[in-house]
Coordinates of C-alpha atoms and ligand atoms in Angstrom, one line a residue:
M227 CA 39.6 12.7 119.9
A228 CA 37.9 9.5 119.2
T229 CA 35.3 11.2 117.0
S230 CA 38.3 13.0 115.1
I231 CA 39.9 9.6 114.3
Q232 CA 36.5 8.3 113.1
H233 CA 36.1 11.3 110.9
L234 CA 39.6 10.8 109.5
Q235 CA 39.0 7.1 108.9
A236 CA 35.8 7.8 107.0
A237 CA 37.5 10.5 105.0
I238 CA 40.3 8.0 104.1
K239 CA 37.7 5.4 103.1
Q240 CA 35.9 7.9 100.9
K241 CA 39.1 8.8 99.2
N242 CA 40.0 5.0 98.7
D243 CA 36.5 4.5 97.2
D244 CA 36.9 7.4 94.8
F245 CA 40.3 6.2 93.7
T246 CA 39.0 2.7 93.1
R247 CA 36.1 4.1 91.0
N248 CA 38.5 6.3 89.0
I249 CA 40.8 3.4 88.3
S250 CA 38.1 1.2 87.0
S251 CA 36.6 3.8 84.8
A252 CA 40.1 4.4 83.5
R253 CA 40.6 0.8 82.7
S254 CA 37.2 0.7 80.8
L255 CA 38.4 3.6 78.7
I256 CA 41.7 1.9 77.9
K257 CA 39.8 -1.2 76.9
E258 CA 37.5 0.8 74.5
A259 CA 40.6 2.5 73.0
K260 CA 42.2 -1.0 72.5
N261 CA 39.1 -2.2 70.8
L262 CA 38.9 0.8 68.5
R263 CA 42.6 0.4 67.6
N264 CA 41.9 -3.3 66.7
A265 CA 39.0 -2.3 64.5
I266 CA 41.0 0.3 62.7
N267 CA 43.8 -2.1 62.2
Q268 CA 41.3 -4.7 60.6
E269 CA 39.9 -2.0 58.4
A270 CA 43.4 -1.0 57.2
H271 CA 44.2 -4.7 56.6
A272 CA 41.1 -5.1 54.4
L273 CA 41.9 -2.1 52.4
E274 CA 45.5 -3.3 51.9
E275 CA 44.1 -6.6 50.4
K276 CA 41.6 -4.7 48.2
Q277 CA 44.5 -2.5 46.9
T278 CA 46.6 -5.7 46.1
Q279 CA 43.5 -7.2 44.2
L280 CA 43.0 -4.0 42.1
L281 CA 46.7 -3.8 41.4
A282 CA 46.5 -7.4 40.0
Q283 CA 43.3 -6.6 37.9
K284 CA 45.0 -3.5 36.4
R285 CA 48.1 -5.6 35.4
K286 CA 45.8 -8.3 33.9
A287 CA 43.9 -5.6 31.8
E288 CA 47.1 -4.1 30.6
E289 CA 48.3 -7.5 29.6
D290 CA 44.9 -8.2 27.7
V291 CA 45.1 -4.8 25.9
A292 CA 48.7 -5.5 24.8
S293 CA 47.9 -9.0 23.6
A294 CA 44.7 -7.7 21.7
A295 CA 46.8 -5.1 20.0
A296 CA 49.2 -7.7 19.0
K297 CA 46.4 -9.9 17.6
K298 CA 44.9 -7.0 15.8
R299 CA 48.2 -6.4 14.0
K300 CA 48.3 -9.9 13.0
I301 CA 44.7 -9.7 11.4
V302 CA 45.7 -6.7 9.5
L303 CA 48.8 -8.5 8.1
A304 CA 46.7 -11.6 7.2
P305 CA 45.4 -11.8 3.6
V306 CA 41.8 -10.4 3.0
K307 CA 39.3 -13.2 2.5
T308 CA 35.9 -11.3 3.0
K309 CA 33.4 -11.3 0.2
V310 CA 32.9 -8.1 -2.0
R311 CA 29.4 -6.6 -1.4
K312 CA 27.4 -6.4 -4.6
F313 CA 25.1 -3.5 -3.4
A314 CA 25.8 -0.6 -1.2
R315 CA 24.3 -1.0 2.4
P316 CA 21.0 0.6 2.4
K317 CA 21.1 4.0 4.1
K318 CA 19.1 4.1 7.2
S319 CA 16.9 7.2 6.7
K320 CA 14.4 8.5 9.2
P321 CA 10.7 7.7 8.4
K322 CA 9.2 10.7 6.6
P323 CA 6.4 12.3 8.4
M324 CA 3.0 11.1 6.8
N325 CA 0.8 13.6 5.3
P326 CA -2.6 13.9 7.1
V327 CA -4.6 12.0 4.4
D328 CA -2.2 9.0 4.5
E329 CA -2.3 9.1 8.2
A330 CA -6.0 9.0 8.3
L331 CA -6.2 6.3 5.6
A332 CA -3.7 4.2 7.6
S333 CA -6.0 4.3 10.6
M334 CA -8.9 3.1 8.5
P335 CA -10.3 -0.3 9.8
K336 CA -9.3 -2.8 7.0
D337 CA -11.8 -5.4 7.9
Y338 CA -14.8 -3.4 9.1
R339 CA -17.9 -5.2 9.8
S340 CA -21.0 -4.5 11.9
P341 CA -22.6 -7.5 13.7
R342 CA -25.7 -7.3 11.5
P343 CA -26.9 -4.3 9.4
N344 CA -30.2 -2.6 10.3
G345 CA -32.9 -2.4 7.5
I346 CA -33.8 1.1 6.0
L347 CA -37.3 2.3 5.8
N348 CA -38.7 3.0 2.3
K349 CA -41.4 5.7 2.3
G350 CA -42.0 5.5 -1.3
N351 CA -39.9 4.3 -4.3
M352 CA -36.6 4.9 -2.4
C353 CA -35.3 1.4 -2.6
Y354 CA -32.4 2.5 -5.0
A355 CA -31.3 4.9 -2.3
N356 CA -31.5 2.3 0.5
A357 CA -29.5 -0.3 -1.5
V358 CA -26.7 2.1 -2.1
L359 CA -26.7 3.2 1.5
Q360 CA -26.3 -0.4 2.6
G361 CA -23.2 -0.6 0.3
F362 CA -21.8 2.4 2.1
A363 CA -22.6 0.9 5.4
A364 CA -20.7 -2.3 4.6
T365 CA -17.5 -0.3 3.7
L366 CA -17.4 2.8 5.9
D367 CA -17.2 2.8 9.6
P368 CA -18.8 6.0 10.8
D369 CA -16.8 5.8 14.0
W370 CA -13.6 6.2 12.0
L371 CA -14.9 8.4 9.1
G372 CA -16.5 11.2 11.4
P373 CA -13.3 12.0 13.4
V374 CA -11.0 11.9 10.5
L375 CA -13.2 14.2 8.5
G376 CA -13.3 16.7 11.5
D377 CA -14.8 20.1 10.6
H378 CA -15.5 19.0 7.0
A379 CA -18.2 16.8 8.4
S380 CA -19.4 18.6 11.6
D381 CA -19.9 21.8 9.4
C382 CA -22.2 20.1 6.9
K383 CA -25.5 19.0 8.2
V384 CA -25.9 16.5 5.3
I385 CA -22.7 14.7 6.0
E386 CA -23.6 14.6 9.7
G387 CA -26.9 13.0 8.6
F388 CA -25.0 10.5 6.4
L389 CA -22.8 9.4 9.3
S390 CA -25.6 9.2 11.8
L391 CA -27.6 7.0 9.3
L392 CA -24.5 4.7 8.8
D393 CA -24.3 4.6 12.7
Q394 CA -27.9 3.5 12.8
I395 CA -27.4 0.9 10.2
K396 CA -24.4 -0.4 12.1
R397 CA -26.1 -0.9 15.3
G398 CA -28.0 -4.0 13.8
E399 CA -30.8 -4.8 16.2
K400 CA -33.0 -7.6 15.2
E401 CA -36.2 -6.5 13.4
A402 CA -35.2 -2.8 13.7
F403 CA -34.9 -0.4 10.9
C404 CA -33.8 3.2 10.6
D405 CA -35.6 6.1 8.9
P406 CA -33.5 7.8 6.2
S407 CA -36.1 10.4 5.1
K408 CA -34.5 13.4 6.8
F409 CA -31.2 12.6 5.1
Q410 CA -32.8 11.9 1.7
N411 CA -34.8 15.1 1.8
A412 CA -31.7 17.1 2.8
V413 CA -29.7 15.6 -0.2
A414 CA -32.7 16.6 -2.5
V415 CA -32.8 20.1 -1.1
I416 CA -29.0 20.8 -1.5
G417 CA -28.5 18.4 -4.4
D418 CA -30.4 17.2 -7.4
P419 CA -34.2 17.6 -6.7
I420 CA -35.0 14.4 -8.5
F421 CA -34.0 12.5 -5.4
G422 CA -36.9 14.0 -3.4
G423 CA -39.5 13.2 -6.0
M424 CA -40.8 10.0 -4.6
K425 CA -40.0 8.6 -8.1
Q426 CA -37.6 5.7 -8.6
E427 CA -34.1 6.8 -9.8
D428 CA -31.0 5.2 -11.0
A429 CA -29.0 3.9 -8.0
T430 CA -25.7 4.9 -9.6
E431 CA -26.8 8.6 -9.9
W432 CA -27.6 8.6 -6.2
L433 CA -24.2 7.2 -5.3
R434 CA -22.6 9.9 -7.4
Q435 CA -24.7 12.5 -5.6
I436 CA -23.8 11.4 -2.1
N437 CA -20.1 11.3 -3.0
E438 CA -20.2 14.8 -4.4
I439 CA -21.7 16.1 -1.2
L440 CA -19.2 14.1 0.9
A441 CA -16.3 15.6 -1.3
H442 CA -17.4 19.3 -1.1
G443 CA -19.0 19.3 2.3
P444 CA -20.0 22.6 3.7
S445 CA -19.1 24.3 0.3
Y446 CA -21.2 22.0 -1.8
T447 CA -23.2 24.0 -4.3
Y448 CA -25.5 22.0 -6.7
G449 CA -24.0 22.0 -10.3
R450 CA -21.2 24.4 -9.4
N451 CA -18.4 22.5 -7.7
P452 CA -14.7 22.3 -8.5
P453 CA -13.6 19.1 -10.1
T454 CA -12.1 17.8 -6.8
G455 CA -13.0 18.2 -3.2
N456 CA -11.9 17.1 0.3
P457 CA -8.5 15.2 -0.3
L458 CA -9.4 12.4 2.1
I459 CA -12.8 11.7 0.3
E460 CA -10.9 11.9 -2.9
A461 CA -8.4 9.3 -1.9
L462 CA -11.1 7.2 -0.3
L463 CA -13.7 7.0 -3.0
R464 CA -12.6 8.7 -6.3
V465 CA -11.4 6.6 -9.2
N466 CA -9.4 8.2 -12.1
E467 CA -9.0 6.4 -15.4
G468 CA -6.2 7.1 -17.8
T469 CA -4.6 5.9 -21.0
T470 CA -1.0 5.1 -21.3
R471 CA 0.7 5.8 -24.7
Q472 CA 3.9 4.1 -25.8
C473 CA 5.9 5.6 -28.6
R474 CA 6.5 2.9 -31.3
S475 CA 10.0 4.3 -32.2
C476 CA 11.5 4.9 -28.8
K477 CA 9.2 3.0 -26.5
N478 CA 8.9 6.0 -24.2
E479 CA 5.6 5.9 -22.2
D480 CA 3.4 8.6 -21.0
W481 CA -0.3 8.9 -20.0
I482 CA -3.1 11.2 -20.6
N483 CA -6.2 12.0 -18.5
N484 CA -9.1 11.0 -20.3
D485 CA -11.7 11.9 -17.8
T486 CA -12.0 14.1 -14.7
G487 CA -12.6 11.2 -12.5
D488 CA -15.7 9.5 -11.3
W489 CA -17.0 7.9 -8.2
M490 CA -17.5 4.5 -9.9
L491 CA -15.5 2.4 -12.4
T492 CA -18.0 1.8 -15.2
M493 CA -18.0 -1.6 -16.9
Y494 CA -19.6 -2.1 -20.3
E495 CA -21.3 -5.0 -21.8
P496 CA -18.8 -6.7 -24.1
R497 CA -19.9 -6.8 -27.7
N498 CA -20.1 -10.1 -29.6
V499 CA -19.9 -12.2 -26.4
P500 CA -23.4 -13.2 -25.8
N501 CA -24.9 -15.6 -23.1
K502 CA -21.9 -15.6 -20.9
T503 CA -21.4 -14.7 -17.3
H504 CA -18.5 -12.1 -17.1
S505 CA -16.1 -11.7 -14.3
I506 CA -14.8 -8.2 -13.5
N507 CA -11.5 -9.3 -15.0
D508 CA -13.1 -10.2 -18.2
L509 CA -14.7 -6.7 -18.4
L510 CA -11.4 -5.1 -17.3
A511 CA -9.5 -6.9 -20.0
I512 CA -11.8 -5.6 -22.7
K513 CA -11.7 -2.1 -21.2
A514 CA -7.9 -2.1 -21.1
E515 CA -7.4 -3.5 -24.6
S516 CA -4.5 -1.8 -26.4
E517 CA -5.1 0.2 -29.5
M518 CA -3.0 2.0 -32.1
L519 CA -2.8 5.8 -32.0
E520 CA -1.7 7.5 -35.3
D521 CA -0.4 11.0 -35.7
Y522 CA 1.4 10.8 -32.3
K523 CA 4.1 13.5 -31.5
C524 CA 6.5 11.9 -29.0
E525 CA 7.8 14.0 -26.2
A526 CA 11.0 12.0 -25.9
C527 CA 12.2 11.5 -29.4
H528 CA 10.2 14.4 -30.9
Q529 CA 9.1 12.3 -33.9
M530 CA 5.7 12.2 -35.4
G531 CA 4.7 8.5 -35.5
S532 CA 2.3 6.1 -33.9
A533 CA 1.8 4.9 -30.4
R534 CA 0.2 2.0 -28.7
T535 CA -2.4 3.0 -26.1
W536 CA -3.6 1.0 -23.1
H537 CA -6.3 2.0 -20.7
G538 CA -5.9 1.7 -16.9
L539 CA -6.5 3.2 -13.6
R540 CA -4.4 6.2 -12.5
N541 CA -5.3 5.8 -8.9
L542 CA -6.6 3.1 -6.6
P543 CA -9.2 4.3 -4.1
E544 CA -9.7 2.6 -0.7
I545 CA -13.3 1.9 -1.5
L546 CA -13.9 1.0 -5.2
A547 CA -17.3 0.9 -6.6
F548 CA -18.0 -0.8 -10.0
K549 CA -20.9 0.3 -12.1
F550 CA -22.2 -2.2 -14.7
H551 CA -23.6 -0.1 -17.4
R552 CA -27.0 -1.4 -18.2
T553 CA -28.8 1.6 -20.0
D554 CA -29.7 1.1 -23.6
L555 CA -31.6 3.5 -25.6
T556 CA -34.5 2.0 -27.8
G557 CA -34.8 4.8 -30.2
E558 CA -38.4 5.2 -29.4
V559 CA -39.6 8.4 -27.9
N560 CA -41.6 8.4 -24.7
P561 CA -44.7 10.5 -25.5
E562 CA -45.0 11.6 -22.0
T563 CA -41.5 12.9 -21.3
Q564 CA -40.4 13.4 -25.0
A565 CA -37.2 11.6 -24.0
L566 CA -35.8 8.4 -25.7
K567 CA -37.1 5.2 -24.0
E568 CA -34.5 3.3 -22.1
V569 CA -34.4 -0.5 -21.6
K570 CA -32.0 -2.4 -19.4
K571 CA -29.2 -4.6 -20.7
D572 CA -29.3 -7.7 -18.6
Y573 CA -25.9 -9.3 -19.3
K574 CA -24.8 -11.4 -16.4
V575 CA -21.9 -10.5 -14.2
E576 CA -20.3 -12.5 -11.4
P577 CA -17.9 -10.2 -9.5
E578 CA -14.7 -11.8 -8.0
V579 CA -14.7 -12.2 -4.2
A580 CA -11.1 -11.3 -4.3
L581 CA -9.8 -9.0 -7.0
N582 CA -6.2 -7.9 -7.9
L583 CA -6.0 -4.8 -10.0
A584 CA -2.1 -5.0 -10.4
E585 CA -2.4 -5.4 -14.2
Y586 CA -4.8 -2.4 -14.6
S587 CA -3.0 0.1 -12.2
I588 CA -0.9 2.7 -14.0
N589 CA 0.9 4.2 -11.0
D590 CA 0.4 2.1 -7.9
K591 CA 1.7 -1.5 -8.1
T592 CA 1.9 -2.3 -4.4
R593 CA -1.5 -2.2 -2.9
T594 CA -3.6 -3.6 -5.6
K595 CA -5.8 -6.2 -3.8
Y596 CA -9.5 -5.7 -3.2
S597 CA -12.2 -7.7 -1.4
L598 CA -15.9 -7.8 -2.3
R599 CA -18.0 -6.1 0.4
A600 CA -21.5 -5.5 -1.1
V601 CA -23.5 -5.8 -4.3
V602 CA -26.6 -3.8 -5.4
R603 CA -29.0 -5.9 -7.6
H604 CA -31.7 -4.5 -9.8
I605 CA -34.9 -6.4 -10.6
G606 CA -37.0 -5.3 -13.5
T607 CA -36.5 -4.1 -17.0
D608 CA -35.9 -0.4 -16.5
L609 CA -33.3 0.9 -14.1
K610 CA -35.6 3.9 -13.1
A611 CA -38.4 1.4 -12.1
G612 CA -38.4 -2.1 -10.7
H613 CA -36.7 -2.8 -7.5
Y614 CA -33.3 -2.5 -5.9
I615 CA -31.9 -4.7 -3.2
A616 CA -28.4 -5.1 -1.6
Y617 CA -26.3 -8.1 -0.5
V618 CA -23.8 -6.9 2.1
H619 CA -21.0 -8.7 3.8
H620 CA -20.9 -8.3 7.7
E621 CA -19.6 -10.1 10.8
G622 CA -18.7 -13.8 10.7
H623 CA -18.2 -14.1 7.0
K624 CA -21.9 -13.7 6.6
W625 CA -23.9 -12.3 3.7
W626 CA -27.1 -10.3 4.5
K627 CA -29.9 -9.6 2.1
C628 CA -31.1 -6.0 2.6
D629 CA -34.4 -5.4 1.0
D630 CA -35.4 -1.9 2.3
S631 CA -36.5 -2.5 6.0
R632 CA -36.2 -6.2 5.8
V633 CA -32.8 -7.8 6.6
R634 CA -32.3 -11.5 6.2
A635 CA -29.2 -13.8 6.6
S636 CA -28.3 -14.9 3.0
S637 CA -25.3 -16.4 1.2
L638 CA -22.6 -15.7 -1.2
N639 CA -24.3 -17.6 -3.9
A640 CA -27.5 -15.5 -3.6
A641 CA -25.4 -12.3 -3.7
L642 CA -23.6 -13.3 -6.9
S643 CA -25.9 -15.4 -8.9
G644 CA -29.3 -16.1 -7.3
L645 CA -30.7 -19.1 -5.7
L646 CA -33.2 -21.8 -6.3
D647 CA -36.3 -21.8 -4.1
K648 CA -37.7 -25.0 -2.5
K649 CA -39.7 -25.7 -5.6
G650 CA -36.6 -25.5 -7.8
R651 CA -37.5 -22.1 -9.4
L652 CA -34.9 -19.5 -9.7
V653 CA -35.6 -16.6 -7.3
N654 CA -35.8 -13.5 -9.4
N655 CA -33.1 -11.4 -7.8
G656 CA -32.1 -9.4 -10.8
D657 CA -28.9 -8.1 -12.2
I658 CA -25.8 -6.7 -10.4
A659 CA -25.9 -2.9 -10.9
I660 CA -23.1 -1.9 -8.4
A661 CA -20.4 -3.9 -6.6
F662 CA -18.5 -2.3 -3.7
Y663 CA -14.9 -3.4 -2.9
Q664 CA -12.5 -2.6 -0.1
R665 CA -8.7 -2.3 -0.6
D666 CA -6.6 -4.6 1.4
G667 CA -9.7 -6.0 3.2
V668 CA -9.9 -9.6 4.3
P669 CA -11.7 -11.4 1.4
P670 CA -14.9 -13.0 2.4
S671 CA -14.9 -16.8 2.5
S672 CA -15.9 -18.2 -1.0
E673 CA -16.6 -21.5 0.6
P674 CA -20.4 -22.2 0.8
D675 CA -21.9 -20.9 4.0
S676 CA -21.8 -23.4 6.8
E677 CA -25.6 -23.2 7.2
P678 CA -26.9 -22.3 3.8
V679 CA -30.0 -20.2 4.1
E680 CA -32.6 -21.1 1.6
E681 CA -34.6 -18.3 0.3
E682 CA -38.3 -19.1 0.2
Y683 CA -40.2 -18.0 -2.8
V684 CA -43.1 -15.9 -1.8
E685 CA -45.4 -13.8 -4.1
E686 CA -45.1 -10.7 -1.8
E687 CA -41.3 -11.0 -1.7
Y688 CA -40.7 -7.5 -3.2
M689 CA -43.7 -5.7 -1.7
E690 CA -43.4 -3.2 1.1
V691 CA -44.6 -4.8 4.3
E692 CA -43.8 -2.0 6.7
P693 CA -45.4 1.1 5.2
A694 CA -44.8 4.1 7.5
Q695 CA -47.8 6.0 6.0
P696 CA -51.1 4.6 4.7
P697 CA -50.6 3.9 1.0
T698 CA -51.9 6.6 -1.2
P699 CA -54.4 5.4 -3.8
P700 CA -52.8 5.3 -7.2
K701 CA -53.5 8.0 -9.6
P702 CA -55.9 7.0 -12.4
I703 CA -53.8 6.9 -15.6
F704 CA -56.9 7.1 -17.9
D705 CA -58.9 10.1 -18.4
E706 CA -62.5 8.9 -18.4
G707 CA -63.4 11.7 -20.7
D708 CA -60.8 10.5 -23.3
P709 CA -62.8 9.7 -26.4
N710 CA -60.1 7.6 -27.8
F711 CA -60.2 5.0 -25.2
D712 CA -62.2 1.9 -25.9
V713 CA -62.4 -0.7 -23.1
A714 CA -64.2 -3.1 -25.3
A715 CA -61.5 -2.9 -27.9
V716 CA -58.8 -3.6 -25.4
L717 CA -60.6 -6.7 -24.1
K718 CA -61.3 -8.1 -27.5
Y719 CA -57.6 -7.8 -28.4
V720 CA -56.4 -9.5 -25.3
D721 CA -58.9 -12.4 -25.8
N722 CA -57.9 -12.9 -29.3
A723 CA -54.2 -12.7 -28.5
L724 CA -54.7 -15.5 -25.7
Q725 CA -56.8 -17.6 -28.2
N726 CA -53.9 -17.6 -30.6
V727 CA -51.4 -18.6 -28.0
N728 CA -53.6 -21.3 -26.7
R729 CA -53.9 -22.7 -30.3
E730 CA -50.1 -22.6 -30.7
L731 CA -49.7 -24.4 -27.4
Q732 CA -51.9 -27.2 -28.5
E733 CA -49.6 -27.9 -31.3
V734 CA -46.5 -28.3 -29.0
E735 CA -45.6 -32.0 -28.4
T736 CA -46.2 -32.0 -24.8
P737 CA -49.4 -30.0 -24.2
L738 CA -49.2 -27.4 -21.6
P739 CA -52.0 -26.2 -19.4
R740 CA -54.2 -23.6 -21.1
I741 CA -53.4 -20.0 -20.3
P742 CA -56.4 -18.4 -18.5
R743 CA -58.3 -16.0 -20.7
T744 CA -59.4 -12.6 -19.4
S745 CA -62.8 -13.8 -18.7
D746 CA -61.3 -16.3 -16.3
V747 CA -59.2 -13.9 -14.6
M748 CA -61.9 -11.1 -14.2
Q749 CA -65.3 -12.5 -13.8
A750 CA -66.9 -9.0 -13.3
P751 CA -67.0 -6.7 -16.3
L752 CA -63.9 -4.5 -16.5
Q753 CA -64.3 -1.1 -14.7
M754 CA -62.3 2.0 -15.3
T755 CA -60.5 1.6 -12.0
D756 CA -59.5 -2.0 -12.9
V757 CA -57.6 -0.5 -16.0
V758 CA -55.2 0.9 -13.6
F759 CA -54.3 -2.6 -12.5
L760 CA -53.0 -3.2 -16.1
G761 CA -49.8 -1.3 -15.0
P762 CA -48.0 1.9 -15.3
R763 CA -47.1 1.3 -19.0
A764 CA -50.8 1.5 -19.9
H765 CA -51.7 4.5 -21.9
A766 CA -54.9 5.3 -23.5
R767 CA -53.5 6.4 -26.9
H768 CA -51.3 3.1 -27.0
W769 CA -54.0 0.8 -26.1
Y770 CA -51.9 -2.2 -27.4
D771 CA -49.3 -1.5 -24.6
P772 CA -51.5 -2.7 -21.7
C773 CA -52.5 -5.6 -23.5
W774 CA -48.9 -6.7 -24.1
W775 CA -48.0 -5.9 -20.6
F776 CA -50.9 -8.0 -19.2
F777 CA -50.4 -10.7 -21.6
S778 CA -46.8 -11.2 -20.8
R779 CA -47.4 -11.1 -17.0
L780 CA -49.8 -14.0 -17.5
I781 CA -47.3 -16.2 -19.3
N782 CA -44.7 -15.7 -16.6
M783 CA -46.5 -15.3 -13.3
E784 CA -43.2 -15.4 -11.4
N785 CA -42.3 -12.0 -12.8
W786 CA -45.0 -10.5 -10.7
A787 CA -42.4 -10.3 -7.9
A788 CA -40.4 -7.9 -10.0
Y789 CA -43.2 -5.4 -10.3
G790 CA -43.9 -5.3 -6.6
D791 CA -42.9 -1.7 -6.6
D792 CA -45.1 -0.6 -9.5
I793 CA -48.3 -2.1 -8.4
Ligands
ZN991 ZN1 9.5 8.4 -29.1

């Protein structure tokens, strides 16, 4: 019985414990529910507040709109005080897509300079070609030109050679030079064979030849090319002249082509203006001079009458080369070639560092400014002989003198007019044959160079110092079997002429040193081989010619330098 009571008590205790646990669990549930209800109440309260705020904002906005509308009505009613516009507002138009040529030209470096140009090897009378190549290298960046020409360049071996040569010149390593012979031979093979002849030629003819090949590229055929070629090359290098005509009755203007275009703008020596240094503007003004044209049928007023003509440029190329016309015919016939003998006009030109062609441009009046980049100078009396050098403008506002493989720092003065050497003598650096200008380029400083470079006068100044091949012995000009040639007569003539000059010199107020006679100069009796030394002008049938040549050289020994190439 006792055990049953104990069991019952235990069961009651168990029930009691279960009940207590359930109660506490129920209480905690109720507590959680209360917390939840509080949170919901708070949230609801916040939402109510938000709603009140939004309603207030809405009312405010409605009030603003209403008051703005009221103000607007007032402005409309007020008297108009705004100014009347004189011109219509310019219409905003979408930029027109550029044509490929304009796009290529727009990407052209406007102030291209290499650090220092490399020299170009001369393997025999090619100084004219080298000087012009330096002019190209100072104006054309091969890294730009190659890609913009694309297939036109890559399909033409000669253009590829040209670009690689410009690239070699651009690299500018000290005391380095590049070999142009492959390119020059290639030009002579596809172009005019005179450029492969180891004979001095006119530098401007070489410039024309290169530009013709650049223009026609893979389809270039010597002597049979259409008048114009690749549009980019045309825009880059071609210059077209034209004449404007103004009707005297109705003032209507038109213009005519008077040439098919050239790769240079040719400047002529002005008549009746001797002993003057001419600027390009001087020469252009003479070229442009207006004239009267009679028997003119006007397109506008259909009347026969007269017109005033004026000469100018129909287009402005990005790189403009000026040629200074220096060929003059003597009227004498060269017995060897049967052609008229040519002499050089040596009028003085000093090109402007910065040039504005606005006055001479017929169509384009916007981009008319040019900057000097290079000049090609010719030393000597015959453009197809003598020596060509180039002065080019490269990095750091610096002028470099490029004399074939030799490149030296120089100055603007030397490029334009020449310098005095340390002994006060004018360095013979010839006459300007070509000037290269770049459109829109930054003009080189016209201030004197910060460290002026004095050019030292040396006798061998214009002689080749780095020959690639052993010099070939000069061909004897005289035929030893020629019965008309008399060495004794030549010597006698020279001696007599010198005696006469010495006599005249004695009569001058300040006696000058006696000019050495032939016997002083040549102790040994004159041999046949020595006659060659008298120069290329010597000719057996014109025995006075070598006398004159020799005699004039003696009087002005400084001019020896100019004949470095001939000897
Ligand atoms: Zn008219």
